[in-house]
Coordinates of C-alpha atoms in Angstrom, one line a residue:
X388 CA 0.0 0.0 0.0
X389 CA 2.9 2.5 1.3
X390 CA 4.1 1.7 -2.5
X391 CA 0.9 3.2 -4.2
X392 CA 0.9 6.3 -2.4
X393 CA 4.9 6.6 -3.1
X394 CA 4.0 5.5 -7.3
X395 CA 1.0 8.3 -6.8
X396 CA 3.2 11.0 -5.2
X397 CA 6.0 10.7 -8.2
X398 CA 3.2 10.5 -11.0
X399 CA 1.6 13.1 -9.4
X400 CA 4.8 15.3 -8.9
X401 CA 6.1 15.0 -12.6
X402 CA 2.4 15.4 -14.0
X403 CA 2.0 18.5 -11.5
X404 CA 5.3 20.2 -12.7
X405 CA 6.0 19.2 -15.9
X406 CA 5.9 21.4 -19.1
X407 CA 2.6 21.5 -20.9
X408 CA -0.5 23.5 -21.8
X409 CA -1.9 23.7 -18.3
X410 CA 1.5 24.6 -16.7
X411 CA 2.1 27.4 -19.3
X412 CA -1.5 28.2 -18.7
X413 CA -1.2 28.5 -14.7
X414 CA 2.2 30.6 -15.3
X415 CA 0.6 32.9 -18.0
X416 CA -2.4 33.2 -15.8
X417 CA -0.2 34.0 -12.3
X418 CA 1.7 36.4 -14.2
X419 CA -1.2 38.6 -15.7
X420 CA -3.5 38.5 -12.7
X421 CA -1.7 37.4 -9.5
X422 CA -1.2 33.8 -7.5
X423 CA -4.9 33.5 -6.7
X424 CA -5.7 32.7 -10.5
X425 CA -2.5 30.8 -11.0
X426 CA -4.1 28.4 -8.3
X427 CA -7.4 28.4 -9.9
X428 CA -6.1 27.0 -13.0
X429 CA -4.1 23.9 -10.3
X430 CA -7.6 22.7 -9.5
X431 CA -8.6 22.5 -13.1
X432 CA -7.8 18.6 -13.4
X433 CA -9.9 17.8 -10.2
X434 CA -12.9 19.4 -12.7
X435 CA -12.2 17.2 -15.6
X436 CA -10.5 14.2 -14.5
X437 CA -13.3 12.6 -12.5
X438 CA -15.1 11.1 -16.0
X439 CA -11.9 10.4 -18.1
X440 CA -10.7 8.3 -15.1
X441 CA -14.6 6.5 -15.3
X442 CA -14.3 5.6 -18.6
X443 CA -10.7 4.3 -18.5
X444 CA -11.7 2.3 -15.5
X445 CA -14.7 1.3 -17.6
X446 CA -12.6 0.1 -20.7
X447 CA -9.7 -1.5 -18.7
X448 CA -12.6 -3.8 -16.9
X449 CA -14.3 -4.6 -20.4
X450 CA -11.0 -6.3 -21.1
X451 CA -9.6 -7.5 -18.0
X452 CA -10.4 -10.7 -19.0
X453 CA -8.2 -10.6 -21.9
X454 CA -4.3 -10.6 -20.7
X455 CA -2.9 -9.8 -24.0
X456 CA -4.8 -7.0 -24.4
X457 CA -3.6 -6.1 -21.0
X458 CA 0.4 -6.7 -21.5
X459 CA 0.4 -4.3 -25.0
X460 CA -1.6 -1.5 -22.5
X461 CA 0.9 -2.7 -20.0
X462 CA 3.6 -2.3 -22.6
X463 CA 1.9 1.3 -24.2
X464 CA 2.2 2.4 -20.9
X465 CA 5.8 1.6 -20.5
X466 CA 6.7 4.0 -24.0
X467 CA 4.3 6.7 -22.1
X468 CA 6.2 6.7 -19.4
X469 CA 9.6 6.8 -20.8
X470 CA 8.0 9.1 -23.4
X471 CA 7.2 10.9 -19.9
X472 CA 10.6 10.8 -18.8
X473 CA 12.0 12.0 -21.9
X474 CA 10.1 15.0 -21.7
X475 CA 11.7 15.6 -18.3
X476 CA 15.0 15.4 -19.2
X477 CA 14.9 17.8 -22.1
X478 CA 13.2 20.2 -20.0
X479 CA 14.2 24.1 -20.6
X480 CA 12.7 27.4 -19.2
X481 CA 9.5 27.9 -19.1
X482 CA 8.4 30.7 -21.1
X483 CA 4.8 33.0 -21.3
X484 CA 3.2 35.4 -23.6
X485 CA 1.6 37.9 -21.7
X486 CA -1.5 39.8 -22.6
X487 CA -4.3 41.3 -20.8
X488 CA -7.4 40.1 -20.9
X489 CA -10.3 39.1 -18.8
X490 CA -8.7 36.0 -16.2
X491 CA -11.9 33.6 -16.3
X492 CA -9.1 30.8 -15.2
X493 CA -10.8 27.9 -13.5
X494 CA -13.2 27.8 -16.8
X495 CA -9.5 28.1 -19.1
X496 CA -7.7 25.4 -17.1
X497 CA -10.5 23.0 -17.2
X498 CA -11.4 23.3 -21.3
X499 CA -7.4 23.2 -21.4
X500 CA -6.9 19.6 -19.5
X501 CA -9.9 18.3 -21.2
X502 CA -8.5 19.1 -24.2
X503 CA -5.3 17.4 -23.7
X504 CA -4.7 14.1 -24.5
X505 CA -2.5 13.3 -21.8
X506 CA -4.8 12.9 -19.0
X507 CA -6.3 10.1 -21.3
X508 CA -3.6 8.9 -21.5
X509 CA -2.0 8.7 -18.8
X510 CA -5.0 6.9 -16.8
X511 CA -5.8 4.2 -19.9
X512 CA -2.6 2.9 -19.6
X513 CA -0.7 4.1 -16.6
X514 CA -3.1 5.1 -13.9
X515 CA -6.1 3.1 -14.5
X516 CA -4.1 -0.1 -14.8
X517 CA -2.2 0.7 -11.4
X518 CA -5.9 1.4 -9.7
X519 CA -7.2 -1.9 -11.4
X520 CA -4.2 -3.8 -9.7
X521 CA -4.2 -2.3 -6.6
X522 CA -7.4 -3.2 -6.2
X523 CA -8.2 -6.7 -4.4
X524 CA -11.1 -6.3 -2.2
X525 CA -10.2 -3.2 -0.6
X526 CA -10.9 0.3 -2.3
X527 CA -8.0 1.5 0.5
X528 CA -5.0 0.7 -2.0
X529 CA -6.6 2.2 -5.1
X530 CA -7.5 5.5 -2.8
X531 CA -3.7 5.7 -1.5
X532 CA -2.7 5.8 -5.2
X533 CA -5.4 8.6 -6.4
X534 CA -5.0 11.0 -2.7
X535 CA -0.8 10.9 -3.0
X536 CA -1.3 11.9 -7.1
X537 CA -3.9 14.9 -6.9
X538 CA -2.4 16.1 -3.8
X539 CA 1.2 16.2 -5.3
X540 CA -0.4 17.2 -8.8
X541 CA -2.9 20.1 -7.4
X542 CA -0.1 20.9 -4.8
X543 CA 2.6 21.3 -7.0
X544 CA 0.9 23.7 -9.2
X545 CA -0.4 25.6 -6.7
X546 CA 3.2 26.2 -5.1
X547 CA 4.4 26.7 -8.6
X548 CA 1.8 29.1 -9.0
X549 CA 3.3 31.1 -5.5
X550 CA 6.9 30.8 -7.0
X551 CA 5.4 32.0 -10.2
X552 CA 3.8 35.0 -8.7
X553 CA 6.7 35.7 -6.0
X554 CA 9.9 35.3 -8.9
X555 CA 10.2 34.2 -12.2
X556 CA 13.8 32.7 -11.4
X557 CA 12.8 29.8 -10.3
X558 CA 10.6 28.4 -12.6
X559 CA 13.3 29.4 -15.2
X560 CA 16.6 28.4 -13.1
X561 CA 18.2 25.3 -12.1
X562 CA 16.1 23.9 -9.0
X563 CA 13.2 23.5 -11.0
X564 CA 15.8 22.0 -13.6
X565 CA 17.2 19.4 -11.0
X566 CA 13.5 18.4 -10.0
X567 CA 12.3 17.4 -13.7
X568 CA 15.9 15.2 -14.4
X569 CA 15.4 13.5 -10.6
X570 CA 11.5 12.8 -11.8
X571 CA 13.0 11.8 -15.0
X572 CA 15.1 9.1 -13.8
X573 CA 12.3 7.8 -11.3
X574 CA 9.9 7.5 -14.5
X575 CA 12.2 5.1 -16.1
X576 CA 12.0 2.8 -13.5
X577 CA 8.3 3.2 -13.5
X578 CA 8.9 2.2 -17.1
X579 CA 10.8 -1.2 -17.0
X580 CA 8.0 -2.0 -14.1
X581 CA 5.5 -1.6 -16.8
X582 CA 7.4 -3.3 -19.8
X583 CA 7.7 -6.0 -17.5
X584 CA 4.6 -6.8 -16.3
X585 CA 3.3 -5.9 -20.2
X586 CA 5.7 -9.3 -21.0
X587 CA 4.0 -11.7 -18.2
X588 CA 0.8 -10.6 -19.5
X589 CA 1.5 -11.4 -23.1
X590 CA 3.0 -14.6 -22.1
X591 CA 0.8 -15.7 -19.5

């Protein structure tokens, strides 16, 4: 159980701080209008994820009976995640166009991360088969897995969206640097988990 809510934590770390639309979103956001719509924007994906998570859970049970299907999901998940880590280890500065407007950010953030692709993702064939797996009776497991990756997604943001608002140097310096390459090399063993269990599925 203690390893779900360590697997939730790191997803939720890299997914909360890594480079994409919603990140460049919460930044522009922070920027034009202050921290308190930076940190709208970080409670976006507890808006929109609730029904993608559904309907991944929804598919992976459809074909739980089918363990081939299952390892190449396994295995698609394995090339996300190093496609994840990738992505963190060619990290760069952050940048954002600014402009006023009107801030209207929880309403931007959601239509962003329901937009994106990654959130579907990510929970078809990383999260949803780590929830599916965790789960053997008990919905404790599962719920240790979900809590440790919204709090470290949602909280990440939201203390991005202080730095943000405070200095631009660090969300364009090294520390924020260092933490993408550690997350980076954690992925990878999140990786070889998944390319792993992908090849007892296929051969089981």
């Amino acid at each position: 159980m203690f390893n779900l809510l360590i697997a939730g934590i790191t997803l939720g770390l890299y997914s909360g701080l890594s480079p994409g639309p919603l990140l460049i979103l919460l930044i522009s956001q922070t920027l034009k209008h202050g921290h308190r719509e930076g940190i709208k924007v970080a409670f976006s994906p507890l808006i929109t994820d609730l029904p993608i998570i559904v309907v991944s859970l929804l598919f992976l049970s459809f074909v739980a009976g089918y363990s081939s299907i299952l390892g190449i999901i396994s295995i698609l998940g394995g090339l996300f995640l190093l496609y994840m880590a990738y992505e963190s280890f060619k990290t760069r500065e952050l940048t954002e166009n600014i402009e006023a407007e009107e801030p209207k950010s929880l309403k931007k953030g959601a239509t962003v991360n329901f937009l994106n692709p990654a959130p579907y993702l990510f929970w078809i064939t990383v999260g949803g088969p780590i929830i599916i797996t965790a789960y053997t009776g008990s919905i404790l497991a599962p719920l240790m897995f979900i809590i440790g990756f919204y709090v470290l997604l949602v909280g990440s943001k939201i203390v991005l969206a202080f730095a943000a608002g405070k200095s631009r140097e660090f969300i364009t310096g090294k520390p924020y640097l260092y933490i993408m390459r550690i997350l980076g090399a954690v992925l990878v063993i999140f990786a070889l988990y998944f390319f792993n269990q992908g090849v007892h599925l296929l051969i089981k």
